Every structure is written in structure tokens, then in C-alpha cells.
Tab-separated table of C-alpha atoms and ligand atoms in Angstrom:
chain	number	residue	atom	x	y	z
D	1	MET	CA	-11.261	2.469	-50.795
D	2	SER	CA	-9.070	5.254	-52.247
D	3	SER	CA	-8.215	5.999	-55.857
D	4	LEU	CA	-5.215	7.736	-57.308
D	5	VAL	CA	-5.521	10.123	-60.251
D	6	VAL	CA	-2.282	10.739	-62.122
D	7	ASP	CA	-1.849	13.417	-64.787
D	8	PRO	CA	0.685	12.935	-67.562
D	9	GLY	CA	3.796	14.926	-68.167
D	10	ALA	CA	6.081	14.434	-65.174
D	11	ARG	CA	9.543	15.924	-65.423
D	12	LEU	CA	11.565	13.978	-62.866
D	13	ARG	CA	14.567	15.818	-61.526
D	14	GLY	CA	16.251	15.867	-58.147
D	15	GLU	CA	17.221	13.422	-55.417
D	16	LEU	CA	15.313	10.829	-53.494
D	17	ARG	CA	15.818	8.193	-50.839
D	18	VAL	CA	13.053	5.630	-51.080
D	19	PRO	CA	12.100	3.773	-47.845
D	20	GLY	CA	13.973	0.796	-46.435
D	21	ASP	CA	14.089	-2.631	-48.025
D	22	LYS	CA	11.038	-4.731	-47.190
D	23	SER	CA	12.751	-8.127	-47.377
D	24	ILE	CA	15.609	-6.996	-45.139
D	25	SER	CA	13.240	-5.289	-42.669
D	26	HIS	CA	11.244	-8.517	-42.177
D	27	ARG	CA	14.412	-10.500	-41.596
D	28	ALA	CA	15.867	-7.926	-39.200
D	29	VAL	CA	12.830	-8.306	-36.937
D	30	MET	CA	12.922	-12.089	-37.086
D	31	LEU	CA	16.641	-12.547	-36.444
D	32	GLY	CA	16.707	-9.638	-33.974
D	33	ALA	CA	13.948	-11.344	-31.988
D	34	LEU	CA	15.855	-14.647	-31.935
D	35	ALA	CA	19.192	-13.123	-30.909
D	36	ASP	CA	20.639	-13.386	-27.398
D	37	SER	CA	21.320	-9.638	-27.175
D	38	PRO	CA	19.661	-6.416	-28.426
D	39	THR	CA	19.550	-5.358	-32.072
D	40	ARG	CA	19.263	-1.852	-33.512
D	41	VAL	CA	17.773	-1.493	-36.983
D	42	GLU	CA	18.286	1.780	-38.825
D	43	GLY	CA	16.164	2.519	-41.895
D	44	PHE	CA	13.456	-0.016	-40.999
D	45	LEU	CA	10.572	0.025	-43.478
D	46	ARG	CA	7.507	1.333	-41.658
D	47	GLY	CA	5.248	-0.256	-44.257
D	48	GLU	CA	2.241	-2.385	-43.411
D	49	ASP	CA	3.952	-5.686	-44.299
D	50	SER	CA	6.999	-5.303	-42.072
D	51	LEU	CA	4.884	-3.756	-39.306
D	52	HIS	CA	2.761	-6.922	-39.322
D	53	THR	CA	5.892	-8.980	-38.763
D	54	LEU	CA	6.907	-6.669	-35.939
D	55	GLN	CA	3.481	-6.945	-34.330
D	56	ALA	CA	3.606	-10.739	-34.580
D	57	PHE	CA	6.850	-10.830	-32.589
D	58	THR	CA	5.690	-8.358	-29.955
D	59	GLY	CA	2.694	-10.694	-29.598
D	60	MET	CA	5.171	-13.472	-28.797
D	61	GLY	CA	6.791	-11.503	-25.980
D	62	VAL	CA	9.554	-9.606	-27.818
D	63	GLN	CA	10.035	-6.051	-26.507
D	64	THR	CA	10.734	-3.368	-29.112
D	65	ARG	CA	11.030	0.410	-29.056
D	66	TRP	CA	11.352	3.162	-31.668
D	67	GLU	CA	14.332	5.492	-31.357
D	68	ASP	CA	12.899	7.612	-34.173
D	69	ASP	CA	10.601	7.078	-37.178
D	70	GLU	CA	12.884	4.548	-38.852
D	71	THR	CA	15.133	3.276	-36.091
D	72	LEU	CA	13.934	0.283	-34.183
D	73	HIS	CA	15.396	-1.505	-31.151
D	74	ILE	CA	14.587	-5.161	-30.629
D	75	ASP	CA	15.331	-6.933	-27.364
D	76	GLY	CA	16.116	-10.412	-28.614
D	77	VAL	CA	14.809	-13.280	-26.508
D	78	GLY	CA	17.080	-16.009	-27.892
D	79	VAL	CA	16.165	-18.863	-30.222
D	80	ASP	CA	14.231	-20.575	-27.426
D	81	GLY	CA	12.665	-17.465	-25.880
D	82	LEU	CA	9.470	-16.837	-27.878
D	83	CYS	CA	6.161	-17.152	-25.986
D	84	ALA	CA	2.939	-18.581	-27.357
D	85	PRO	CA	0.892	-15.855	-29.065
D	86	GLY	CA	-2.364	-15.145	-27.207
D	87	SER	CA	-4.414	-15.278	-30.406
D	88	ALA	CA	-4.193	-15.951	-34.136
D	89	ILE	CA	-1.399	-13.982	-35.827
D	90	TYR	CA	-2.685	-11.617	-38.542
D	91	LEU	CA	-0.152	-10.888	-41.287
D	92	GLY	CA	-2.172	-8.590	-43.564
D	93	ASN	CA	-0.955	-8.783	-47.170
D	94	SER	CA	2.502	-10.197	-46.465
D	95	GLY	CA	3.522	-13.423	-48.188
D	96	THR	CA	7.058	-13.045	-46.858
D	97	ALA	CA	5.864	-12.869	-43.251
D	98	MET	CA	3.530	-15.826	-43.815
D	99	ARG	CA	6.119	-18.110	-45.445
D	100	LEU	CA	9.077	-17.275	-43.221
D	101	MET	CA	7.071	-17.382	-40.006
D	102	THR	CA	5.562	-20.738	-40.910
D	103	GLY	CA	9.114	-22.117	-41.011
D	104	LEU	CA	10.077	-20.491	-37.743
D	105	LEU	CA	6.881	-21.334	-35.861
D	106	ALA	CA	6.900	-24.956	-37.032
D	107	ALA	CA	9.869	-25.398	-34.677
D	108	GLN	CA	8.373	-23.731	-31.578
D	109	PRO	CA	7.063	-25.618	-28.547
D	110	PHE	CA	3.614	-23.982	-28.861
D	111	ALA	CA	0.747	-24.004	-31.338
D	112	SER	CA	0.059	-21.056	-33.619
D	113	ASP	CA	-2.383	-19.866	-36.250
D	114	LEU	CA	-1.422	-17.552	-39.098
D	115	GLY	CA	-3.808	-15.722	-41.415
D	116	GLY	CA	-4.054	-12.616	-43.530
D	117	ASP	CA	-6.202	-10.500	-45.820
D	118	ALA	CA	-8.230	-11.827	-48.758
D	119	SER	CA	-5.161	-11.797	-51.052
D	120	LEU	CA	-2.790	-13.478	-48.601
D	121	ASN	CA	-5.374	-16.160	-47.867
D	122	THR	CA	-5.202	-17.245	-51.529
D	123	ARG	CA	-1.388	-17.581	-51.696
D	124	PRO	CA	0.079	-21.094	-52.185
D	125	MET	CA	1.514	-22.552	-48.960
D	126	ARG	CA	2.152	-26.213	-49.855
D	127	ARG	CA	5.535	-25.154	-51.212
D	128	VAL	CA	6.493	-24.371	-47.596
D	129	ALA	CA	4.350	-26.879	-45.709
D	130	ASP	CA	5.435	-29.949	-47.733
D	131	PRO	CA	9.190	-29.725	-46.997
D	132	LEU	CA	8.513	-28.634	-43.406
D	133	ARG	CA	6.380	-31.764	-42.941
D	134	GLU	CA	9.332	-33.785	-44.261
D	135	MET	CA	11.297	-32.256	-41.380
D	136	GLY	CA	8.620	-33.532	-39.001
D	137	ALA	CA	6.478	-30.393	-38.640
D	138	SER	CA	2.734	-30.540	-38.041
D	139	ILE	CA	1.065	-28.000	-40.325
D	140	THR	CA	-2.546	-27.789	-41.443
D	141	LEU	CA	-3.582	-25.669	-44.430
D	142	GLN	CA	-6.936	-25.087	-46.056
D	143	GLY	CA	-8.060	-27.779	-48.536
D	144	ASP	CA	-6.636	-25.834	-51.482
D	145	GLY	CA	-3.261	-25.417	-49.800
D	146	THR	CA	-3.748	-21.781	-48.728
D	147	PRO	CA	-3.762	-19.944	-45.357
D	148	PRO	CA	-4.992	-19.730	-42.640
D	149	VAL	CA	-2.229	-22.013	-41.373
D	150	HIS	CA	-2.429	-24.016	-38.159
D	151	ILE	CA	0.793	-25.261	-36.583
D	152	GLU	CA	0.981	-27.796	-33.769
D	153	PRO	CA	4.151	-28.262	-31.732
D	154	VAL	CA	6.216	-31.411	-32.359
D	155	ALA	CA	8.950	-33.066	-30.304
D	156	GLY	CA	11.690	-31.880	-32.673
D	157	LEU	CA	12.529	-31.290	-36.328
D	158	SER	CA	15.033	-33.286	-38.305
D	159	ALA	CA	17.331	-31.679	-40.839
D	160	LEU	CA	16.452	-31.938	-44.504
D	161	ARG	CA	18.255	-32.051	-47.820
D	162	TYR	CA	15.855	-30.443	-50.274
D	163	ARG	CA	15.861	-29.181	-53.843
D	164	LEU	CA	13.376	-26.331	-54.245
D	165	PRO	CA	10.866	-27.078	-57.042
D	166	VAL	CA	10.404	-23.297	-57.620
D	167	ALA	CA	13.031	-20.581	-57.300
D	168	SER	CA	11.722	-18.950	-54.110
D	169	ALA	CA	13.651	-17.037	-51.469
D	170	GLN	CA	10.629	-17.254	-49.220
D	171	VAL	CA	10.631	-21.040	-49.252
D	172	LYS	CA	14.427	-21.192	-48.896
D	173	SER	CA	14.274	-18.802	-45.949
D	174	ALA	CA	11.413	-20.660	-44.252
D	175	LEU	CA	13.445	-23.866	-44.392
D	176	LEU	CA	16.597	-22.149	-43.139
D	177	LEU	CA	14.681	-20.706	-40.167
D	178	ALA	CA	13.260	-24.151	-39.363
D	179	GLY	CA	16.771	-25.526	-39.900
D	180	LEU	CA	18.056	-23.383	-37.000
D	181	TYR	CA	16.128	-25.775	-34.744
D	182	ALA	CA	16.641	-29.030	-36.635
D	183	ASP	CA	18.783	-31.904	-35.545
D	184	GLY	CA	21.633	-32.003	-38.091
D	185	GLU	CA	22.535	-30.210	-41.275
D	186	THR	CA	19.847	-28.687	-43.500
D	187	VAL	CA	20.865	-28.363	-47.148
D	188	ILE	CA	18.735	-26.398	-49.612
D	189	GLU	CA	19.418	-26.510	-53.320
D	190	GLU	CA	18.030	-23.716	-55.508
D	191	PRO	CA	17.073	-24.234	-59.167
D	192	ALA	CA	18.191	-20.617	-59.808
D	193	PRO	CA	19.689	-17.938	-57.546
D	194	THR	CA	17.137	-16.031	-55.441
D	195	ARG	CA	17.580	-13.180	-52.977
D	196	ASP	CA	20.059	-14.156	-50.308
D	197	HIS	CA	19.252	-11.659	-47.538
D	198	THR	CA	18.539	-14.434	-45.036
D	199	GLU	CA	21.929	-16.021	-45.586
D	200	ARG	CA	23.749	-12.680	-45.364
D	201	MET	CA	21.899	-11.640	-42.236
D	202	LEU	CA	22.369	-14.987	-40.495
D	203	ARG	CA	26.124	-14.553	-40.997
D	204	THR	CA	25.913	-10.996	-39.680
D	205	PHE	CA	24.239	-12.369	-36.538
D	206	GLY	CA	27.152	-14.777	-36.149
D	207	TYR	CA	25.439	-17.931	-37.404
D	208	ALA	CA	27.575	-20.224	-39.563
D	209	ILE	CA	25.998	-20.855	-42.936
D	210	ALA	CA	27.770	-22.171	-46.016
D	211	THR	CA	26.934	-21.356	-49.616
D	212	CYS	CA	28.480	-23.530	-52.306
D	213	GLY	CA	27.211	-23.185	-55.862
D	214	SER	CA	23.444	-23.590	-55.730
D	215	GLU	CA	23.450	-25.128	-52.216
D	216	VAL	CA	22.984	-23.438	-48.858
D	217	THR	CA	23.825	-25.401	-45.711
D	218	LEU	CA	23.318	-24.733	-42.028
D	219	ARG	CA	23.458	-26.871	-38.893
D	220	GLY	CA	20.774	-26.518	-36.232
D	221	GLY	CA	21.403	-25.728	-32.599
D	222	GLY	CA	23.454	-22.498	-32.884
D	223	ARG	CA	22.831	-19.097	-31.294
D	224	LEU	CA	22.519	-15.591	-32.764
D	225	SER	CA	24.004	-12.438	-31.329
D	226	GLY	CA	22.295	-9.024	-31.631
D	227	GLN	CA	23.630	-6.562	-34.195
D	228	SER	CA	23.402	-3.072	-35.533
D	229	ILE	CA	21.754	-3.284	-38.958
D	230	ARG	CA	21.466	-0.513	-41.541
D	231	VAL	CA	18.698	-1.242	-44.027
D	232	PRO	CA	19.390	-0.045	-47.597
D	233	ALA	CA	16.687	1.721	-49.607
D	234	ASP	CA	14.490	-0.846	-51.345
D	235	ILE	CA	15.492	-1.420	-54.983
D	236	SER	CA	11.955	-2.694	-55.597
D	237	SER	CA	10.610	0.750	-54.614
D	238	ALA	CA	13.409	2.582	-56.419
D	239	ALA	CA	12.426	0.632	-59.575
D	240	PHE	CA	9.290	2.765	-60.008
D	241	PHE	CA	11.423	5.878	-60.292
D	242	MET	CA	14.070	4.137	-62.405
D	243	VAL	CA	11.372	3.492	-65.002
D	244	ALA	CA	9.602	6.846	-64.494
D	245	ALA	CA	12.839	8.780	-65.067
D	246	SER	CA	13.751	6.595	-68.051
D	247	ILE	CA	10.462	7.248	-69.864
D	248	ALA	CA	9.996	10.918	-68.833
D	249	GLU	CA	11.306	13.846	-70.879
D	250	ASP	CA	14.377	15.634	-69.585
D	251	ALA	CA	14.675	13.575	-66.382
D	252	ASP	CA	17.748	13.397	-64.170
D	253	LEU	CA	17.227	11.637	-60.870
D	254	LEU	CA	19.564	10.511	-58.131
D	255	LEU	CA	18.264	7.609	-56.041
D	256	ARG	CA	20.307	7.399	-52.860
D	257	ASP	CA	21.464	4.418	-50.766
D	258	VAL	CA	19.762	1.757	-52.907
D	259	GLY	CA	20.400	-1.886	-52.057
D	260	VAL	CA	22.151	-3.420	-55.076
D	261	ASN	CA	22.555	-6.976	-53.837
D	262	PRO	CA	23.330	-9.040	-56.985
D	263	THR	CA	20.392	-11.344	-56.208
D	264	ARG	CA	18.063	-8.313	-56.443
D	265	ASP	CA	19.495	-6.178	-59.234
D	266	GLY	CA	17.800	-7.828	-62.226
D	267	VAL	CA	15.803	-4.640	-62.771
D	268	LEU	CA	19.025	-2.734	-63.400
D	269	SER	CA	20.269	-5.300	-65.904
D	270	ILE	CA	16.933	-5.488	-67.728
D	271	LEU	CA	16.525	-1.712	-67.991
D	272	ARG	CA	20.086	-1.346	-69.237
D	273	LEU	CA	19.462	-4.026	-71.878
D	274	MET	CA	16.468	-1.901	-72.934
D	275	GLY	CA	18.737	1.116	-73.359
D	276	ALA	CA	18.235	2.907	-70.013
D	277	HIS	CA	20.846	5.411	-68.793
D	278	ILE	CA	21.561	4.295	-65.235
D	279	GLU	CA	24.857	4.965	-63.503
D	280	VAL	CA	25.854	3.114	-60.340
D	281	LEU	CA	27.704	5.624	-58.137
D	282	ASN	CA	29.358	5.535	-54.743
D	283	ALA	CA	29.175	1.726	-54.437
D	284	ARG	CA	29.820	0.563	-50.873
D	285	HIS	CA	28.670	-1.971	-48.270
D	286	TRP	CA	26.347	-1.514	-45.335
D	287	GLY	CA	27.313	-4.545	-43.316
D	288	ALA	CA	26.758	-7.555	-45.548
D	289	GLU	CA	24.599	-5.730	-48.098
D	290	PRO	CA	25.938	-3.766	-51.101
D	291	VAL	CA	24.524	-0.252	-51.509
D	292	ALA	CA	24.927	2.434	-54.203
D	293	ASP	CA	23.425	5.674	-55.483
D	294	LEU	CA	21.728	5.334	-58.861
D	295	ARG	CA	21.633	8.214	-61.345
D	296	VAL	CA	18.880	7.739	-63.907
D	297	ARG	CA	18.342	9.944	-66.946
D	298	SER	CA	15.755	9.925	-69.755
D	299	ALA	CA	16.423	7.367	-72.450
D	300	GLY	CA	14.782	6.023	-75.582
D	301	LEU	CA	13.995	2.464	-74.449
D	302	HIS	CA	13.699	-0.439	-76.894
D	303	GLY	CA	12.037	-3.836	-76.508
D	304	ILE	CA	14.015	-6.980	-75.658
D	305	ASP	CA	13.568	-10.683	-74.990
D	306	ILE	CA	14.050	-10.704	-71.222
D	307	PRO	CA	16.797	-13.252	-70.407
D	308	ALA	CA	15.312	-16.136	-68.378
D	309	GLU	CA	18.093	-16.047	-65.785
D	310	LEU	CA	17.188	-12.461	-64.863
D	311	VAL	CA	13.567	-13.327	-64.031
D	312	PRO	CA	14.060	-14.459	-60.372
D	313	LEU	CA	16.431	-11.514	-59.835
D	314	ALA	CA	13.707	-9.014	-60.774
D	315	ILE	CA	10.617	-10.954	-59.724
D	316	ASP	CA	8.923	-8.031	-57.916
D	317	GLU	CA	9.780	-5.445	-60.554
D	318	PHE	CA	7.834	-6.867	-63.510
D	319	PRO	CA	4.745	-4.688	-63.094
D	320	VAL	CA	6.834	-1.574	-63.690
D	321	LEU	CA	9.158	-3.298	-66.186
D	322	LEU	CA	6.075	-4.116	-68.277
D	323	VAL	CA	5.244	-0.403	-68.197
D	324	ALA	CA	8.768	0.281	-69.494
D	325	ALA	CA	8.066	-2.267	-72.248
D	326	ALA	CA	4.809	-0.511	-73.175
D	327	CYS	CA	6.731	2.774	-73.536
D	328	ALA	CA	9.653	1.251	-75.469
D	329	SER	CA	10.007	0.937	-79.226
D	330	GLY	CA	9.463	-2.590	-80.534
D	331	VAL	CA	8.489	-5.802	-78.793
D	332	THR	CA	9.390	-7.078	-75.309
D	333	ARG	CA	8.895	-10.726	-74.482
D	334	LEU	CA	8.722	-11.999	-70.892
D	335	ARG	CA	8.612	-15.772	-70.368
D	336	GLY	CA	9.416	-18.160	-67.510
D	337	ALA	CA	7.631	-15.903	-65.030
D	338	ALA	CA	4.623	-18.037	-64.033
D	339	GLU	CA	5.339	-17.099	-60.386
D	340	LEU	CA	3.848	-13.686	-61.183
D	341	ARG	CA	0.448	-15.398	-61.271
D	342	VAL	CA	0.634	-16.095	-57.514
D	343	LYS	CA	1.930	-12.820	-56.084
D	344	GLU	CA	-0.195	-10.262	-54.204
D	345	SER	CA	-2.422	-10.442	-57.301
D	346	ASP	CA	-2.186	-12.355	-60.561
D	347	ARG	CA	0.308	-9.814	-61.854
D	348	ILE	CA	0.226	-11.111	-65.435
D	349	GLY	CA	-3.561	-10.762	-65.628
D	350	ALA	CA	-3.610	-7.481	-63.722
D	351	MET	CA	-0.913	-5.826	-65.853
D	352	ALA	CA	-2.340	-7.092	-69.155
D	353	ASP	CA	-5.767	-5.634	-68.250
D	354	ALA	CA	-4.303	-2.366	-66.974
D	355	LEU	CA	-2.013	-1.796	-69.973
D	356	GLN	CA	-4.777	-2.717	-72.426
D	357	ALA	CA	-7.091	-0.221	-70.683
D	358	LEU	CA	-4.580	2.482	-71.675
D	359	GLY	CA	-4.510	1.245	-75.268
D	360	ALA	CA	-1.275	-0.752	-75.091
D	361	SER	CA	-0.708	-3.999	-76.962
D	362	ALA	CA	-0.139	-6.478	-74.119
D	363	GLU	CA	-0.741	-10.169	-74.763
D	364	PRO	CA	-0.723	-12.301	-71.604
D	365	HIS	CA	0.690	-15.841	-71.579
D	366	ALA	CA	0.563	-18.482	-68.867
D	367	ASP	CA	4.132	-17.599	-67.869
D	368	GLY	CA	4.644	-14.057	-69.082
D	369	MET	CA	3.606	-11.420	-71.573
D	370	THR	CA	4.382	-9.997	-75.003
D	371	VAL	CA	4.211	-6.216	-75.073
D	372	ARG	CA	4.474	-4.041	-78.173
D	373	GLY	CA	5.441	-0.480	-77.328
D	374	GLY	CA	3.227	2.395	-78.460
D	375	PRO	CA	1.336	5.440	-77.267
D	376	LEU	CA	-0.689	5.179	-74.033
D	377	ARG	CA	-3.964	7.026	-73.515
D	378	GLY	CA	-5.689	8.113	-70.310
D	379	GLY	CA	-8.298	5.922	-68.652
D	380	SER	CA	-9.222	3.979	-65.575
D	381	VAL	CA	-7.284	0.926	-64.367
D	382	GLN	CA	-7.653	-1.462	-61.448
D	383	SER	CA	-4.799	-2.149	-59.082
D	384	ARG	CA	-6.605	-5.284	-57.798
D	385	GLY	CA	-5.495	-4.145	-54.347
D	386	ASP	CA	-1.868	-4.878	-55.285
D	387	HIS	CA	0.653	-2.226	-54.194
D	388	ARG	CA	3.039	-2.802	-57.064
D	389	ILE	CA	0.302	-2.726	-59.740
D	390	GLY	CA	-0.921	0.591	-58.326
D	391	MET	CA	2.533	2.203	-58.370
D	392	ALA	CA	3.451	0.742	-61.778
D	393	MET	CA	0.317	2.239	-63.313
D	394	ALA	CA	1.046	5.605	-61.691
D	395	VAL	CA	4.357	5.493	-63.563
D	396	ALA	CA	2.543	4.506	-66.793
D	397	ALA	CA	0.263	7.522	-66.379
D	398	THR	CA	3.205	9.902	-66.611
D	399	ALA	CA	3.657	8.785	-70.226
D	400	ALA	CA	-0.060	8.691	-71.148
D	401	SER	CA	-1.865	11.304	-73.245
D	402	GLY	CA	-4.553	11.912	-70.576
D	403	PRO	CA	-5.139	11.392	-66.844
D	404	VAL	CA	-5.202	7.858	-65.442
D	405	THR	CA	-7.363	6.834	-62.487
D	406	ILE	CA	-6.053	3.898	-60.445
D	407	THR	CA	-8.782	2.371	-58.312
D	408	ASP	CA	-8.216	0.637	-54.967
D	409	SER	CA	-4.828	2.220	-54.334
D	410	ASP	CA	-4.716	1.997	-50.498
D	411	ASN	CA	-2.428	-1.026	-50.532
D	412	ILE	CA	0.505	1.056	-51.794
D	413	ALA	CA	1.297	1.479	-48.077
D	414	THR	CA	2.072	-2.259	-47.971
D	415	SER	CA	5.585	-1.609	-49.238
D	416	TYR	CA	5.878	2.116	-49.874
D	417	PRO	CA	4.275	4.449	-47.370
D	418	GLY	CA	4.806	7.996	-48.635
D	419	PHE	CA	4.950	7.008	-52.331
D	420	VAL	CA	2.446	9.673	-53.355
D	421	ALA	CA	4.208	12.461	-51.434
D	422	GLN	CA	7.683	11.468	-52.659
D	423	ALA	CA	6.510	11.112	-56.268
D	424	ALA	CA	4.768	14.499	-56.109
D	425	ALA	CA	7.871	16.147	-54.648
D	426	LEU	CA	9.843	14.904	-57.661
D	427	GLY	CA	7.439	16.275	-60.233
D	428	MET	CA	4.822	13.549	-60.742
D	429	ARG	CA	1.286	14.934	-60.775
D	430	LEU	CA	-0.872	12.718	-58.557
D	431	GLN	CA	-3.890	13.185	-56.381
D	432	GLU	CA	-5.508	10.774	-53.936
D	433	THR	CA	-9.283	10.681	-53.703
D	434	ALA	CA	-11.310	8.922	-51.015
C	1	S3P	C1	10.676	-12.230	-50.987
C	1	S3P	C2	10.814	-13.157	-51.973
C	1	S3P	C3	10.073	-13.132	-53.240
C	1	S3P	C4	9.405	-11.787	-53.486
C	1	S3P	C5	8.767	-11.234	-52.264
C	1	S3P	C6	9.770	-11.066	-51.137
C	1	S3P	C7	11.470	-12.367	-49.750
C	1	S3P	O1	9.077	-14.130	-53.199
C	1	S3P	O2	8.447	-11.879	-54.508
C	1	S3P	O3	8.164	-9.978	-52.515
C	1	S3P	O4	11.572	-11.376	-48.995
C	1	S3P	O5	12.004	-13.454	-49.525
C	1	S3P	P1	9.424	-15.640	-53.677
C	1	S3P	O6	10.630	-15.994	-52.981
C	1	S3P	O7	8.286	-16.494	-53.279
C	1	S3P	O8	9.564	-15.531	-55.161
């Protein structure tokens, strides 16, 4: 188990392209595998999570090959071409792989078992299994509704009209993937907008899908055709440097090719409300996904009440946004974010403990946190094996008065392989220890 020691006083200047978007990389493998013709994916995230998805599909007979480090070719087998996996599918730390694949595999004519690491095996799965069972799927979970998941084949799925009880792109996407195979029209209603990469990519692959207000509709029985996909840099990874550059002295950073899909850009809106200097430059589209370069300069941040409607649009960025709050003047209040309790770790508990360990005033609530900005001191914090807690606290360390040790930092590779090297190249002072 590695630790990361970060010294204060980073001066972040220069340019950076963070690795490819994790959500889009997962979906590119899944839809590429189901297409009738080959798909080329440029900028694929070679992180542990998306590599687990890739491995799962190669285990079901999908041939893939690397053109270079980040360019992947997938020989699609068609919607009806997957083979039974020879053994249980291991998905590591990836909730996205687990939820989306449960939807997809529920519709296959073979049985499958899905499991993961200690964290993934505590993640709630009834939110996916319950509506899939309404479609006719046969899914067995553990008694407390967690993985491992066992799926038995059924004669066919029927389409469903369903209102999501929680705003979750993973659940929406699982149901859309099952809906590809269902008899009739599947209609999903969202209580609030969530990331729409599945919808955009289905359209890119030539699958008709309608979005009207809060409803997404697709009819089962269609085909997908292989595509050339360019994956934008992951805004969730860029967020660490957006905050780092905002709180550092004399920073001026250009983050290139960042995905700025409006269902993902809550972090931009929240940081700007806090007074951050972020310019969106060179806005363009890569296929269906909007992309831009982000110039971030040092700013005196101030606390805010985070608007409730921005919460699902920044759901993965709260660890580092809470660091921004701890470095801002005044009070920041986050509410309506109970989902953070069931991510890769309990991110409310983990961040409250970690910020308090550095002397911050961070009061956890069932569905959020109240943070009063002030000076941070050095110390030791636990990442709880959660990639985003580890990276968020590395950013916090840059503004602390002494070195910060982050224990159990290996999982950073889940979403951001190369974080330490890229951060060091930009002026952050970090060292990994075994
Ligand atoms: C994801 C959706 C979000 C997010 C996760 C990735 C996706 O989860 O937290 O990291 O790729 O669909 P929920 O949809 O469950 O909130």
C-alpha cells in the first residue's frame, strides 16, 4: 500500500492535457463491442476502471488491439454477438462498469457473475436490479443489495417506463442498454439532468434515441454501426488542477481538450460562483461531445451556498470542491448530496475527516457538509482507498503550512494514471513512498 507525501507551495504554470474521460471510455468499449463494424477510440483512458471494462468484453469474445498507448480498436460483434464469459467478471473498483454491465448482461442469452474489490462490493445495486427485474430480468444480489451480482438468462425483456428515484446516469444508462434488447419502447424519466454520454454515443453509433425534457426514449431491436470516437480529456481529472491553480499563488494553467458537456460542467459553474478565474477557450465539438481549453489563474475564492441543481452536474468533483471551500474565505454549504455517501468511499465522511486532520472547520451532514475556510496545516490523512479523495487531498496539501501524507494512495490509478508525474511536472511537490 503506497502513500503520497505532498509539500506545500506549488506554483502551477504551464499546459496540461489530463487523460481521457472515464465515463466516455467505458461507453466506447461497450457500444464498440455491440456494433456491427469496427470502432476506433482515440484518447481512451488507460485507467484501471476502463481497463476492467475492456477486459470484461475481451472475456466475452470481443477482439481488441492497441494502435498506440491511447488508441484502441474494437472489433464489434453486434448486439447479439457476445459469448458467455468463461468465469466471473471482475470489475475492480468500477461502479460504472458494474451498473452498466448489469443492464447489458441482463439481456444476454447466457448467465454471468459480476464482482469487484472490497469497495465495489459495498455499492448499492438495487437501484439497477429493481427496474431491470420489472423488465423481466433475473438478477440475484447479496442480501444487503450489493455485488457480487448473478444474472440468469431470460426469454426476453419487456420495455419499461420508469422514473428514476435518484438522479443517476449509471442507472439511466443500465436501463438504456437493457432497453436495446427490450420488446417495445423504454422511457426513462430523470428527477434532475445527469450526464448524457450514453445518449450522445448511442446517436453517434446510429441508434435512434429521443430526449424530450426530462425523458429519454429508445425502442429495442435496433443495430449499432462502428465509429471513430475521440475521447475528450476528463473534466473530473482536470478539476483537481482547476482547484489547485485557483488556490495557488501566481498560477496560470492551460488545461487542453477538456470535455465540457453541459451535464458535466457543474465544477466550472461552482468554482466561478466562488470567484475562480477560469476562461473557456477554443470551444469546439469532438463528434457529439463539446470540448474546450480551460485557462485557470489564481483567485481569491469565497464561500457560497452550492445551488442544488448543480449537485448532479458536479457529483464526482465534490472532494476537490470541498478543498476549494476549505481554502476560500467564509462559509460554503453543500446540501442535497447524499449520493456522496455511496461512492467509491463515503466521500462526506472521508472528506470531513481529512479536512479536519489538516485543521479545517468541516462539519459533515447526512447529505452534505458545511465548510468554513481558514488556514490548513500539515498532517496525515486517509484516502480510504478512494482515488478522488487521494487527489483532492494532494491539492489541499499545496495550500497547507506543512507536508501532508496521504495514506493508501494506489487507487489514484483507477481514474488518473500518471497523476503524480503530471502534477510534479506542473510544479506540485509530491513523492510516492511504498
Ligand atoms: C457515472 C455516473 C456517476 C458518477 C460516476 C460515473 C457514469 O454515478 O459518479 O463516477 O459514467 O455514468 P451516478 O450516476 O450513480 O451518480
